[in-house]
Coordinates of C-alpha atoms and ligand atoms in Angstrom, one line a residue:
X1 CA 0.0 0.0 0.0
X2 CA 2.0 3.2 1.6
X3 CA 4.6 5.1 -0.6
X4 CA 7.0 6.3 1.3
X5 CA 7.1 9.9 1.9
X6 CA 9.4 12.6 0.3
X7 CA 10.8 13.7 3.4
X8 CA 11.5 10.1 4.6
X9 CA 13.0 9.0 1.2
X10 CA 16.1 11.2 1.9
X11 CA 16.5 9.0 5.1
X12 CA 15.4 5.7 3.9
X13 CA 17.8 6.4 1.2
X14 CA 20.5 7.0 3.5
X15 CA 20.3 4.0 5.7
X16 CA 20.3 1.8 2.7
X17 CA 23.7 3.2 1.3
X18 CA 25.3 3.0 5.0
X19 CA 24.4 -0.9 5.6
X20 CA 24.9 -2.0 2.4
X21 CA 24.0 -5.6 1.9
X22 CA 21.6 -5.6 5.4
X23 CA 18.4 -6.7 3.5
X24 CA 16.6 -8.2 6.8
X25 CA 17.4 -4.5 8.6
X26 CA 16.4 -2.7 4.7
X27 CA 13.0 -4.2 5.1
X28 CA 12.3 -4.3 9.0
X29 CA 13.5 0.1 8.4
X30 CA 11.5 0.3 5.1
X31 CA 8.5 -0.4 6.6
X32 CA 8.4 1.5 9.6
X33 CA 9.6 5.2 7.6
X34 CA 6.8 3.8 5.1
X35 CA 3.8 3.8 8.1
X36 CA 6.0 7.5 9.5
X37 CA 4.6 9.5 6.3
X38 CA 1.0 10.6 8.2
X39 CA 3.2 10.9 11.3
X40 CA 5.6 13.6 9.8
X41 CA 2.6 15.0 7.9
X42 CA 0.9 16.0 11.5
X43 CA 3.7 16.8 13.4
X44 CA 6.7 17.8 11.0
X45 CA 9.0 18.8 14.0
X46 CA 9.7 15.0 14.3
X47 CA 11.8 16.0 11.2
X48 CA 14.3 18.0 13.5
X49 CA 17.2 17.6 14.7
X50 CA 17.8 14.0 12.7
X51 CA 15.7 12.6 15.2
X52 CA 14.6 9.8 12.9
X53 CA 17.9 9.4 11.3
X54 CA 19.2 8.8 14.8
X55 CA 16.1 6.4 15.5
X56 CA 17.8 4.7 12.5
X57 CA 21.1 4.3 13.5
X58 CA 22.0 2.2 16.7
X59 CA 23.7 3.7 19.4
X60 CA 26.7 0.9 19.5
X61 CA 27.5 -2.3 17.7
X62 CA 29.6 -4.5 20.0
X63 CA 31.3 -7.7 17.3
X64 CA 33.5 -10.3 18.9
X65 CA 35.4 -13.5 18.2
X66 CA 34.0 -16.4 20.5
X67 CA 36.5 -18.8 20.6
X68 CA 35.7 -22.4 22.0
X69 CA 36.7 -26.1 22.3
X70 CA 34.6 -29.4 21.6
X71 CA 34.5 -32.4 23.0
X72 CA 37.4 -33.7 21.0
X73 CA 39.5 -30.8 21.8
X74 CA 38.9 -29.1 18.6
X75 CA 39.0 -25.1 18.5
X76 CA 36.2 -23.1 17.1
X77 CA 35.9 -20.0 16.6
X78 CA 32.4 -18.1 15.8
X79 CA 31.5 -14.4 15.7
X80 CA 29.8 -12.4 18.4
X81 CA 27.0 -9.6 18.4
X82 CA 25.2 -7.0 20.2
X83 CA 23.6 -4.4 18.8
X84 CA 22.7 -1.7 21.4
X85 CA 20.1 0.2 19.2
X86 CA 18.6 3.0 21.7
X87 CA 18.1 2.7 25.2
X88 CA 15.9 6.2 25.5
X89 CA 13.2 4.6 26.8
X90 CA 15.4 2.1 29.6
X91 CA 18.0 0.1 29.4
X92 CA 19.1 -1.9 26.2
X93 CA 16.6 -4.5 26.1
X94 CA 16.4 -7.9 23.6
X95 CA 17.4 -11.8 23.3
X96 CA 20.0 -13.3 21.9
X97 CA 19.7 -15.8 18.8
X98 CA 22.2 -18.7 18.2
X99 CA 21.5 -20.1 14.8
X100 CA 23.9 -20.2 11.7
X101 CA 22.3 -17.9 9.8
X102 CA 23.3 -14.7 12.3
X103 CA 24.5 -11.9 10.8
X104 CA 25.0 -7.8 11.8
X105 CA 22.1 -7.4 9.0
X106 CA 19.5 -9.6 11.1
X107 CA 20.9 -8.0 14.4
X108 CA 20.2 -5.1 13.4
X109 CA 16.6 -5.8 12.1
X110 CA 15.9 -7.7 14.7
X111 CA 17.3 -4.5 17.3
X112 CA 15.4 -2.2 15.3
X113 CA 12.1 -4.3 15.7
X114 CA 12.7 -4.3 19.5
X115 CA 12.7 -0.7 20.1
X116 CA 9.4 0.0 18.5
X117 CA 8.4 -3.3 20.3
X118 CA 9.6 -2.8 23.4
X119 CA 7.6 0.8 23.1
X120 CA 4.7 -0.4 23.0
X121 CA 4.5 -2.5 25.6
X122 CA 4.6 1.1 27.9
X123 CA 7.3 -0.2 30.4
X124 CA 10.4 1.3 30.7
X125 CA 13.0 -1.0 28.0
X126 CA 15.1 0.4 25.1
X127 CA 15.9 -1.6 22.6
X128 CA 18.5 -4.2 21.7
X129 CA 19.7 -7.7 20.2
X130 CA 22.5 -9.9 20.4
X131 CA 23.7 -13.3 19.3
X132 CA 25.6 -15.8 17.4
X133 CA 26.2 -17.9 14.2
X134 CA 27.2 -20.6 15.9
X135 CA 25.2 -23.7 15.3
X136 CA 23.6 -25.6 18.5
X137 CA 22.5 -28.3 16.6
X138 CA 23.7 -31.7 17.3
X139 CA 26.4 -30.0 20.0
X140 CA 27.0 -31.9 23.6
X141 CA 25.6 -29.8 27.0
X142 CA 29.6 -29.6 27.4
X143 CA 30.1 -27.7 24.6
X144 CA 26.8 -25.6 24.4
X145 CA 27.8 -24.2 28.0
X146 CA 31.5 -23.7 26.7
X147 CA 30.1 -21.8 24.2
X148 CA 28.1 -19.7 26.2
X149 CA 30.9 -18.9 28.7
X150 CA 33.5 -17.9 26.2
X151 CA 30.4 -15.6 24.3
X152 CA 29.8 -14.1 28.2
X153 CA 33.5 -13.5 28.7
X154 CA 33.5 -10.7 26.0
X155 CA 30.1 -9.8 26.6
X156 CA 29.9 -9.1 30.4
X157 CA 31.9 -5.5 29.8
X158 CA 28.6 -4.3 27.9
X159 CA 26.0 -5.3 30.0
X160 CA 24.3 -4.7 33.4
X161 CA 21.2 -4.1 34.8
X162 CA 20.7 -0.6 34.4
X163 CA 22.8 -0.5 30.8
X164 CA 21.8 -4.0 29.1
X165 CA 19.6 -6.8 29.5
X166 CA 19.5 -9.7 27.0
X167 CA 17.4 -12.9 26.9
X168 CA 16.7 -15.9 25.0
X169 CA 15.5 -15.9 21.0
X170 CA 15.8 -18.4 18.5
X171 CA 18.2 -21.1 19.5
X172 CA 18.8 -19.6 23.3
X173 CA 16.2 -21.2 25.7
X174 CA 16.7 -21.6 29.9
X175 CA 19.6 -23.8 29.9
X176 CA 21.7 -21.1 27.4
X177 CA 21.0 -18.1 30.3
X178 CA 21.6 -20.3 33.0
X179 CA 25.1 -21.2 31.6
X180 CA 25.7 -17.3 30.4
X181 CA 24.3 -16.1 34.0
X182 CA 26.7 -17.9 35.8
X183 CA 29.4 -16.6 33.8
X184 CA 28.3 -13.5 34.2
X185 CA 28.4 -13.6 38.2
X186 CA 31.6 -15.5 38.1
X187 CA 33.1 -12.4 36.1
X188 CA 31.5 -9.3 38.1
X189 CA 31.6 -11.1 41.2
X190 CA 27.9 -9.8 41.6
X191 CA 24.5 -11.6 41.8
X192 CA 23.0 -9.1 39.2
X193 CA 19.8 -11.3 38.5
X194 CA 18.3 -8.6 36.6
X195 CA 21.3 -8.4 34.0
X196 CA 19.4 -11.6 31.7
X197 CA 15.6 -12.2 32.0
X198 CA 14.5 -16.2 31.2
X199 CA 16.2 -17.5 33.9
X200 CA 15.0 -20.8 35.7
X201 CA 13.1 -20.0 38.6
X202 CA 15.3 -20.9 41.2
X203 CA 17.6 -18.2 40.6
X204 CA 15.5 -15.2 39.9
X205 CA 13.7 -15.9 36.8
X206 CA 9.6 -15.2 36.4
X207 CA 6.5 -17.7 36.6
X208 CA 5.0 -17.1 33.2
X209 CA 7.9 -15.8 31.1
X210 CA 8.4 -19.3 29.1
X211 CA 5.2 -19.2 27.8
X212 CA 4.6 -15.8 27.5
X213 CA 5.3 -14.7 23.8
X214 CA 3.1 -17.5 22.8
X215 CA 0.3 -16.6 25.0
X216 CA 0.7 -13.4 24.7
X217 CA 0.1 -13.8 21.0
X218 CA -2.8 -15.6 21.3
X219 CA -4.5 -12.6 23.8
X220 CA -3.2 -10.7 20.9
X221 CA -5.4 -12.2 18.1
X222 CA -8.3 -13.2 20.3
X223 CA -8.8 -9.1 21.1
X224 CA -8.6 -8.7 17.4
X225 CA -11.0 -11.5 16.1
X226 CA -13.2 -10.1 18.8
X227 CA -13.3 -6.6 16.5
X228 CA -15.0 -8.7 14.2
X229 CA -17.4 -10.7 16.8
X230 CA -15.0 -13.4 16.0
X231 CA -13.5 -15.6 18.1
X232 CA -10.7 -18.8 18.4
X233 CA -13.3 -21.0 19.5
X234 CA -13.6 -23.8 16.7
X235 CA -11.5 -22.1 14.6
X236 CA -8.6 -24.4 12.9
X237 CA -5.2 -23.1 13.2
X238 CA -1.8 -23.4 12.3
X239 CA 1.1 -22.3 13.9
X240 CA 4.5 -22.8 12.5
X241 CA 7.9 -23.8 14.2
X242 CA 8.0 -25.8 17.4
X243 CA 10.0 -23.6 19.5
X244 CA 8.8 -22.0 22.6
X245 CA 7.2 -19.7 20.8
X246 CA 5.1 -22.2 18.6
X247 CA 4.5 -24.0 21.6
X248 CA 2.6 -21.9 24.0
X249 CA 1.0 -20.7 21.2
X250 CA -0.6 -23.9 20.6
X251 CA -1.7 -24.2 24.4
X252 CA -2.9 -21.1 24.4
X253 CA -5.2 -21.7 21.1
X254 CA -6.1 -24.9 22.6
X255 CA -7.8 -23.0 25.9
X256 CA -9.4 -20.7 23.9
X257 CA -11.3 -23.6 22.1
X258 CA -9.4 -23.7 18.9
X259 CA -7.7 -26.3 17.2
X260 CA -4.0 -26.1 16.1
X261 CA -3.7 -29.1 12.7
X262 CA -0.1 -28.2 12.1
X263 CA 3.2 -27.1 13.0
X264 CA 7.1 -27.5 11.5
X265 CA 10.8 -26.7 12.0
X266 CA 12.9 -26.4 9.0
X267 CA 13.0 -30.0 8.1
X268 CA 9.3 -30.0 7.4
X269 CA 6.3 -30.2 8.9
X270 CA 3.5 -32.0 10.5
X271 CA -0.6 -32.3 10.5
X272 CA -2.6 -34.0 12.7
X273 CA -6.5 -33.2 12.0
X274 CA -7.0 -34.6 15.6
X275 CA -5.2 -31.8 17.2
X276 CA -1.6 -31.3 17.7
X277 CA -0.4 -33.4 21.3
X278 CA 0.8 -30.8 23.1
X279 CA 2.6 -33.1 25.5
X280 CA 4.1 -35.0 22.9
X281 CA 5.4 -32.5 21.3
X282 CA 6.8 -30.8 24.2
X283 CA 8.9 -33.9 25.0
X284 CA 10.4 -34.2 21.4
X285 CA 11.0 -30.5 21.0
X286 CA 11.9 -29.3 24.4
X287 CA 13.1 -32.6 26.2
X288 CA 14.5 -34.5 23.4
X289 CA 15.4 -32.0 20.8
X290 CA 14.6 -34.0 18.1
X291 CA 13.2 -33.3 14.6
X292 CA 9.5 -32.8 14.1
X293 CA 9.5 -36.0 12.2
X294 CA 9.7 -38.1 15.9
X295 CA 6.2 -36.3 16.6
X296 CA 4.5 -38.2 13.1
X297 CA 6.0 -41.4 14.1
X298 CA 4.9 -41.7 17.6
X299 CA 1.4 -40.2 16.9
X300 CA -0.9 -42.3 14.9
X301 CA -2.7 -40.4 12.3
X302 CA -0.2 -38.0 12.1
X303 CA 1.9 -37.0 8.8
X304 CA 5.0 -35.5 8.2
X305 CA 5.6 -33.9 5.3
X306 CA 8.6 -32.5 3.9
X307 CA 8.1 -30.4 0.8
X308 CA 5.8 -27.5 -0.2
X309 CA 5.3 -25.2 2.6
X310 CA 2.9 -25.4 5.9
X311 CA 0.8 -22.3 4.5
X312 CA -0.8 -25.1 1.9
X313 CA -2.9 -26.2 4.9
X314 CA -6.2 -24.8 5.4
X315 CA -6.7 -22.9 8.6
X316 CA -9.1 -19.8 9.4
X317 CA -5.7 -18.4 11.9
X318 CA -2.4 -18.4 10.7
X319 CA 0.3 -18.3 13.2
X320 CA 3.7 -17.9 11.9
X321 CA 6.0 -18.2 14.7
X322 CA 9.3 -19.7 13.3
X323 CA 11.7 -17.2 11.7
X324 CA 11.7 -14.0 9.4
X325 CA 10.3 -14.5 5.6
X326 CA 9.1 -17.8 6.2
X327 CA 5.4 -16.5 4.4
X328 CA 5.9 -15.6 1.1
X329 CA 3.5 -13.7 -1.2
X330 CA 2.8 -17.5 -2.2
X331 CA 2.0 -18.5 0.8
X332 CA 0.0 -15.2 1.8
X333 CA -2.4 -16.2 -2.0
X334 CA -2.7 -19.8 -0.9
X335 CA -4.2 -18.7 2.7
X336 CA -6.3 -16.1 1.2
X337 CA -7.7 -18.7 -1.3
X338 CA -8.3 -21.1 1.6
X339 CA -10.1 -18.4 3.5
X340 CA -8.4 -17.2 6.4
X341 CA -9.4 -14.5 8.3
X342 CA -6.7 -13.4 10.8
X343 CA -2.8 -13.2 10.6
X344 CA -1.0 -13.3 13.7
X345 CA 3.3 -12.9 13.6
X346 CA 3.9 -14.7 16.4
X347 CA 8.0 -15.1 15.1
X348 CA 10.1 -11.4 14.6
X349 CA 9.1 -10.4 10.7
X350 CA 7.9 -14.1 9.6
X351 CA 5.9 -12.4 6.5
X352 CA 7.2 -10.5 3.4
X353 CA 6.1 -7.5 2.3
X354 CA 4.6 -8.6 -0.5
X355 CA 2.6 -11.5 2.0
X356 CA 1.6 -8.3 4.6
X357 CA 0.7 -6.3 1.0
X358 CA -1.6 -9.3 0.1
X359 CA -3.4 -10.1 3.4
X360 CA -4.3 -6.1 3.9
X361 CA -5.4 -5.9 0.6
X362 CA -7.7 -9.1 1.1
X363 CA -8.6 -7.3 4.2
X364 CA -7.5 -10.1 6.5
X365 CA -6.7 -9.1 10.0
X366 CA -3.2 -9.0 9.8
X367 CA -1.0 -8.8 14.1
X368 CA 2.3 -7.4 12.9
X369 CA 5.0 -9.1 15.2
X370 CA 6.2 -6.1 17.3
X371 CA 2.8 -5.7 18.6
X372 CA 1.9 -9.5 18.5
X373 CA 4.8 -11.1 19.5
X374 CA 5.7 -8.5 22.8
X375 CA 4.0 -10.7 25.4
X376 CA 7.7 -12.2 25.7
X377 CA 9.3 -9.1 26.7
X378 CA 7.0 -7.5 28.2
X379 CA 7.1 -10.2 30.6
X380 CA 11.1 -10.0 31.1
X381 CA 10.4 -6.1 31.9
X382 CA 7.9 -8.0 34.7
X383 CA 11.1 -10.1 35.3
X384 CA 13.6 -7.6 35.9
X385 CA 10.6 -5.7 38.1
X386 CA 10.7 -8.7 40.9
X387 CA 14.2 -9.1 40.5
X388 CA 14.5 -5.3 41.3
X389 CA 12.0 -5.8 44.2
X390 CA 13.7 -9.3 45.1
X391 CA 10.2 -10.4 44.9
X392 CA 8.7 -13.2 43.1
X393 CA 4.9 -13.0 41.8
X394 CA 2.5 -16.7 41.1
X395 CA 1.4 -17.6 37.7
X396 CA -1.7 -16.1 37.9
X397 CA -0.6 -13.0 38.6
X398 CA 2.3 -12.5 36.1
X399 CA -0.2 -14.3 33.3
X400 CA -2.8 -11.2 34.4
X401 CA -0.5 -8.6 34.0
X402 CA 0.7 -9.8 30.8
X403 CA -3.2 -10.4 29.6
X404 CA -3.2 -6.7 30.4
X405 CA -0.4 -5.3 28.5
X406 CA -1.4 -7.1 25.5
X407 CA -5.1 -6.0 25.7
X408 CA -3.6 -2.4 26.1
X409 CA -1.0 -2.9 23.4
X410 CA -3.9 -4.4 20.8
X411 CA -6.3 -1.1 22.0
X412 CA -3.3 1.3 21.2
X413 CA -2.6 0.3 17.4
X414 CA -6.2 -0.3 16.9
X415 CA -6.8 3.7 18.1
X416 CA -3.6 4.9 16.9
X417 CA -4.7 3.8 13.4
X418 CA -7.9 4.7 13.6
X419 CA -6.7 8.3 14.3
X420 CA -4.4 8.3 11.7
X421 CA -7.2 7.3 9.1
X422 CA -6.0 4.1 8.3
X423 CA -8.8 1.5 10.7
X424 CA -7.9 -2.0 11.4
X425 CA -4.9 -1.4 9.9
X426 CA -2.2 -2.7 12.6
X427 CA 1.2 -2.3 11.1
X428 CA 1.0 1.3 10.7
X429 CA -0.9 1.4 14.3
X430 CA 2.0 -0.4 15.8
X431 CA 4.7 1.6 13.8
X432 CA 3.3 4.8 14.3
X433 CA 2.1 4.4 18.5
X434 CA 5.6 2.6 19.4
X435 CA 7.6 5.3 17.2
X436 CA 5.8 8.5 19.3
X437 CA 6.9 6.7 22.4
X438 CA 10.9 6.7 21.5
X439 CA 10.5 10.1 20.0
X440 CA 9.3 11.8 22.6
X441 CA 12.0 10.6 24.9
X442 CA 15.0 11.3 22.7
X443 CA 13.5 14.5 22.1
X444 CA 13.3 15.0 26.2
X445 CA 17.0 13.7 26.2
X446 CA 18.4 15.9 23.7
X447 CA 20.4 15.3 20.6
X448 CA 22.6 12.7 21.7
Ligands
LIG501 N1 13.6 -12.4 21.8 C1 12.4 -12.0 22.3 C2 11.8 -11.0 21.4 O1 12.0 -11.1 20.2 C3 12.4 -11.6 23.8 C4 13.4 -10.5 24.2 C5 13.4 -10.3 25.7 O2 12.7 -10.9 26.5 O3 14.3 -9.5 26.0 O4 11.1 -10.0 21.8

């Protein structure tokens, strides 16, 4: 839909020239200056003093070597990242990813993603991201907490409770921050709990924070359908991956009275028509780590399938919660045909453009991840709030708090859009409320 403003062009324009090659952090910038247009239109003084260029660029890029050894005494060596992209709003604030495919490019998009995110959820976090190509996959418990020590021995200088707190993402769970958390006190000599959030919960982590990107996702799109006098009750859905993310997702749907028929990681993926086994797949994803094939073999009238893509099921909710660009403009057709009716990016940027082009076009609801998808740290601010308080809150409690901040968080885009003429339209609601937030505070703090 948008064009991008004039005035913004000269920025856009800008940030592509200075990170050349960054396509993830072209797109995740692209669309946010392209939603800024009716901002800037309103209020040009947002224009002053580079405000938005400096919203574009981060505030410091940490790169390191992380050298380690495996199990046969083998050296390897991977590269390091944090990306400290603007703590106006609080402290640096944003997981870590371990997977193969890191680069400063996806750092940075996924940084830049966070700030707006971590905006919107109205608690006091700035953003950041971190992480790592090394691969996980297949490596000992020796070597993945040898890896995290030597990635903690750089990283410690850069971070602390007040300046920088990271957390889990794709390929760091609970057992990753326990392993960096103990480095990290080792180092400082301090028992800084609220330096990481996802710890375990018997040294300062928070009831609720493991399945809180996933609920929170689901409290996300049930506000939404409810717009539309819809609900998740009987609806079929499909979530993709199997992570954390995917997981809680599915438990959530499931309590709501839907019914999630597929799921995946990136050898394929699987639908059972009964409903997906939550238990089951908990214990091959999370206890076993093994493939999602395991879950099709011990669970009769289930199939695994390996080619074409999950979107080819049918499903009235589409979940994508696996990685960025997994739903192509392909995918976005095939679900369109099918007849879904809500979108929700339970994953950081899982849908191209041309897919979020296609499903507002269709006018399907569409839950843009850095509104959807903030349940997870929003939950982690809750984290480093007991920690702070060396308190500890129940379940119920923390799951009530986080109910409320994504009821709020859905409320906000829907009115911010509204007000900026665009109604139901939830990217530039999310863009545009989560943008005002940082703004204002770097414009309190000066031009620094
Ligand atoms: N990695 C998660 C995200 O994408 C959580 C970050 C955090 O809890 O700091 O928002």
């Amino acid at each position: 839909m948008s064009k991008i403003d004039e005035k913004l062009e000269a920025v856009l324009d800008q940030v592509l020239r200075r990170n050349a090659g960054e396509l993830e952090f072209h797109q995740a910038v692209t669309e946010v200056l392209e939603s800024l247009g009716r901002v800037v239109a309103k209020n040009p003084s947002y224009l002053e003093n580079a405000l938005i260029e400096r919203i574009c660029e981060p505030e410091r890029q940490i790169i390191f070597r992380v050298p380690w050894v495996d199990d046969k005494g083998q050296v390897h060596i991977n590269r390091g990242f944090r990306v400290q992209f603007n703590s106006a709003l609080g402290p640096y604030k944003g997981g870590l990813r371990f997977h193969p495919s890191v680069n400063l490019g996806i750092i940075k998009f996924l940084g830049f993603e966070q700030i707006f995110k971590n905006a919107l959820t109205g608690l006091p976090i700035g953003g950041g991201k971190g992480g790592s190509d090394f691969d996980p996959r297949g490596r000992s418990d020796g070597e993945i907490m040898r890896f995290c020590q030597s990635y903690m021995t750089e990283l410690h200088r850069h971070l602390g409770e007040y300046t920088d707190v990271p957390a889990g993402d794709i390929g760091v769970g609970g057992r990753e921050i326990g392993y960096l958390f103990g480095q990290y006190k080792r180092l400082t000599n301090r028992y800084e709990a609220g330096v990481l959030t996802g710890k375990g919960l018997v040294y300062g982590g928070s009831r609720a924070r493991t399945e809180a990107t996933g609920y929170g996702a689901v409290y996300f799109v049930e506000r939404m359908l409810g717009t539309k006098q819809f609900s998740f009750e009987d609806k079929r859905v499909v979530v993709s991956g199997s992570g954390n993310v995917a997981i809680y997702t599915a438990e959530k749907v499931r309590e709501f009275g839907g019914k999630v028929v597929a799921c995946s990681d990136s050898s394929g993926y699987v639908v059972d028509e009964s409903g997906i086994e939550l238990d089951l797949l908990k214990e091959v994803k999370e206890v076993r780590r093994e493939r999602i094939s395991e879950y099709a073999r011990r669970r009769s009238g289930a199939q695994f399938i390996d080619k074409g893509s999950i979107w080819d099921v049918p499903c009235d909710v589409a979940m994508p919660s696996a990685t960025q660009n997994e739903l192509t403009g392909r995918d976005a057709n095939t679900l369109i045909a099918n007849g879904v009716a809500a979108v929700g990016e339970g994953a950081n940027m899982p849908c191209t453009p041309e897919a979020v082009r296609f499903f507002r076009e269709a006018g399907v609801l569409f839950a843009p991840g850095k509104a959807a998808n903030a349940g997870g740290v929003a939950t982690s601010a809750l984290e480093m709030q007991q920690n702070a308080s060396r308190d500890s809150w129940t379940f119920d409690q923390t799951e009530q708090r986080l109910a409320d901040i994504m009821r709020r968080i859905h409320d906000t885009c829907a009115s911010t859009a509204e007000e900026y003429g665009a109604p139901g339209d939830y990217v530039l609601g999310a863009n545009i409320a989560g943008f005002v937030r940082v703004a204002e505070a770097m414009r309190a703090l000066g031009v620094i």
